PDB file of C-alpha atoms in Angstrom:
ATOM      1  CA  MET A   1      11.479  29.893  19.403  1.00  0.00           C
ATOM      2  CA  THR A   2      12.072  26.336  20.594  1.00  0.00           C
ATOM      3  CA  PHE A   3      14.701  24.024  19.165  1.00  0.00           C
ATOM      4  CA  HIS A   4      14.576  20.283  19.599  1.00  0.00           C
ATOM      5  CA  VAL A   5      17.822  18.397  19.595  1.00  0.00           C
ATOM      6  CA  PHE A   6      17.572  14.778  18.517  1.00  0.00           C
ATOM      7  CA  SER A   7      20.456  12.479  19.077  1.00  0.00           C
ATOM      8  CA  LEU A   8      21.156   9.541  16.808  1.00  0.00           C
ATOM      9  CA  TRP A   9      19.791   7.301  19.579  1.00  0.00           C
ATOM     10  CA  ASN A  10      16.453   9.170  19.535  1.00  0.00           C
ATOM     11  CA  PHE A  11      16.234   9.017  15.762  1.00  0.00           C
ATOM     12  CA  LYS A  12      16.828   5.254  15.644  1.00  0.00           C
ATOM     13  CA  HIS A  13      14.048   4.720  18.155  1.00  0.00           C
ATOM     14  CA  MET A  14      11.623   6.932  16.254  1.00  0.00           C
ATOM     15  CA  VAL A  15      12.023   4.913  13.041  1.00  0.00           C
ATOM     16  CA  SER A  16       9.748   1.887  12.858  1.00  0.00           C
ATOM     17  CA  ASN A  17      11.140  -1.591  12.285  1.00  0.00           C
ATOM     18  CA  ASP A  18       7.788  -2.676  10.837  1.00  0.00           C
ATOM     19  CA  PRO A  19       8.292  -3.384   7.103  1.00  0.00           C
ATOM     20  CA  LEU A  20       4.653  -2.422   6.485  1.00  0.00           C
ATOM     21  CA  HIS A  21       5.042   0.989   8.149  1.00  0.00           C
ATOM     22  CA  GLY A  22       4.239   3.761   5.693  1.00  0.00           C
ATOM     23  CA  LYS A  23       3.183   1.350   2.937  1.00  0.00           C
ATOM     24  CA  THR A  24      -0.277   1.525   1.458  1.00  0.00           C
ATOM     25  CA  LEU A  25      -2.093  -1.622   0.423  1.00  0.00           C
ATOM     26  CA  GLU A  26      -1.860  -0.430  -3.178  1.00  0.00           C
ATOM     27  CA  MET A  27       1.932  -0.074  -2.911  1.00  0.00           C
ATOM     28  CA  ILE A  28       2.232  -3.549  -1.383  1.00  0.00           C
ATOM     29  CA  LEU A  29       0.031  -5.189  -4.004  1.00  0.00           C
ATOM     30  CA  THR A  30       1.768  -3.408  -6.880  1.00  0.00           C
ATOM     31  CA  GLN A  31       5.175  -4.575  -5.663  1.00  0.00           C
ATOM     32  CA  LEU A  32       3.919  -8.136  -5.290  1.00  0.00           C
ATOM     33  CA  VAL A  33       2.474  -8.143  -8.820  1.00  0.00           C
ATOM     34  CA  ASP A  34       5.705  -6.654 -10.209  1.00  0.00           C
ATOM     35  CA  HIS A  35       7.758  -9.287  -8.408  1.00  0.00           C
ATOM     36  CA  TYR A  36       5.625 -12.429  -8.899  1.00  0.00           C
ATOM     37  CA  GLY A  37       3.148 -11.566 -11.663  1.00  0.00           C
ATOM     38  CA  TRP A  38      -0.576 -12.336 -11.395  1.00  0.00           C
ATOM     39  CA  PRO A  39      -0.330 -16.072 -12.189  1.00  0.00           C
ATOM     40  CA  GLU A  40       2.240 -16.774  -9.464  1.00  0.00           C
ATOM     41  CA  LEU A  41       0.492 -14.465  -7.004  1.00  0.00           C
ATOM     42  CA  GLY A  42      -2.704 -16.448  -7.643  1.00  0.00           C
ATOM     43  CA  ASN A  43      -0.809 -19.684  -6.987  1.00  0.00           C
ATOM     44  CA  ARG A  44       0.632 -18.397  -3.729  1.00  0.00           C
ATOM     45  CA  ILE A  45      -2.610 -16.831  -2.472  1.00  0.00           C
ATOM     46  CA  ARG A  46      -5.621 -18.685  -3.815  1.00  0.00           C
ATOM     47  CA  ILE A  47      -8.249 -15.960  -4.110  1.00  0.00           C
ATOM     48  CA  ASN A  48     -10.340 -15.296  -7.196  1.00  0.00           C
ATOM     49  CA  CYS A  49      -9.368 -11.651  -7.572  1.00  0.00           C
ATOM     50  CA  PHE A  50      -5.797 -12.824  -8.297  1.00  0.00           C
ATOM     51  CA  ILE A  51      -6.844 -15.647 -10.625  1.00  0.00           C
ATOM     52  CA  SER A  52      -9.882 -14.583 -12.632  1.00  0.00           C
ATOM     53  CA  ASN A  53      -9.385 -11.381 -14.653  1.00  0.00           C
ATOM     54  CA  PRO A  54      -7.069  -9.814 -12.037  1.00  0.00           C
ATOM     55  CA  SER A  55      -6.580  -6.085 -11.638  1.00  0.00           C
ATOM     56  CA  ILE A  56      -5.162  -3.837  -8.950  1.00  0.00           C
ATOM     57  CA  LYS A  57      -8.488  -2.042  -8.549  1.00  0.00           C
ATOM     58  CA  SER A  58     -10.667  -5.146  -8.070  1.00  0.00           C
ATOM     59  CA  SER A  59      -8.068  -6.754  -5.808  1.00  0.00           C
ATOM     60  CA  LEU A  60      -7.846  -3.660  -3.603  1.00  0.00           C
ATOM     61  CA  THR A  61     -11.632  -3.584  -3.253  1.00  0.00           C
ATOM     62  CA  PHE A  62     -11.674  -7.220  -2.136  1.00  0.00           C
ATOM     63  CA  LEU A  63      -8.639  -6.950   0.154  1.00  0.00           C
ATOM     64  CA  ARG A  64      -9.985  -3.874   1.936  1.00  0.00           C
ATOM     65  CA  LYS A  65     -13.186  -5.764   2.795  1.00  0.00           C
ATOM     66  CA  THR A  66     -11.547  -9.098   3.662  1.00  0.00           C
ATOM     67  CA  PRO A  67      -9.128  -9.015   6.603  1.00  0.00           C
ATOM     68  CA  TRP A  68      -7.937 -12.632   6.272  1.00  0.00           C
ATOM     69  CA  ALA A  69      -6.976 -12.078   2.617  1.00  0.00           C
ATOM     70  CA  ARG A  70      -5.229  -8.805   3.400  1.00  0.00           C
ATOM     71  CA  GLN A  71      -3.241 -10.578   6.111  1.00  0.00           C
ATOM     72  CA  LYS A  72      -2.067 -13.183   3.595  1.00  0.00           C
ATOM     73  CA  VAL A  73      -0.970 -10.442   1.197  1.00  0.00           C
ATOM     74  CA  GLU A  74       0.913  -8.588   3.929  1.00  0.00           C
ATOM     75  CA  THR A  75       2.602 -11.806   5.083  1.00  0.00           C
ATOM     76  CA  LEU A  76       3.722 -12.640   1.538  1.00  0.00           C
ATOM     77  CA  TYR A  77       5.024  -9.082   1.115  1.00  0.00           C
ATOM     78  CA  VAL A  78       7.143  -9.308   4.279  1.00  0.00           C
ATOM     79  CA  ARG A  79       8.476 -12.695   3.149  1.00  0.00           C
ATOM     80  CA  MET A  80       9.329 -11.231  -0.266  1.00  0.00           C
ATOM     81  CA  LEU A  81      11.266  -8.381   1.366  1.00  0.00           C
ATOM     82  CA  LYS A  82      13.222 -10.780   3.580  1.00  0.00           C
ATOM     83  CA  ASN A  83      14.136 -12.972   0.600  1.00  0.00           C
ATOM     84  CA  ARG A  84      15.280  -9.976  -1.437  1.00  0.00           C
ATOM     85  CA  GLY A  85      17.682  -8.599   0.966  1.00  0.00           C
TER      86      GLY A  85
END
């Protein structure tokens, strides 16, 4: 039987500082919609899936296929987190 001893130093270096780490795109989008609402999200990121009949499902489909749009969503999410806390 092998035991691994982790010091506090090791633990701090194992935890990611990336605010997107462990977050799914669905979690990110849901938090953005809860925080801003669809109308404001559509104003901040001008893509049709946020403006015309928006839904989580249709937005996820578009964002998964469109890297530039996903990047904008992730950037807004990080900005939202910084402003919150």
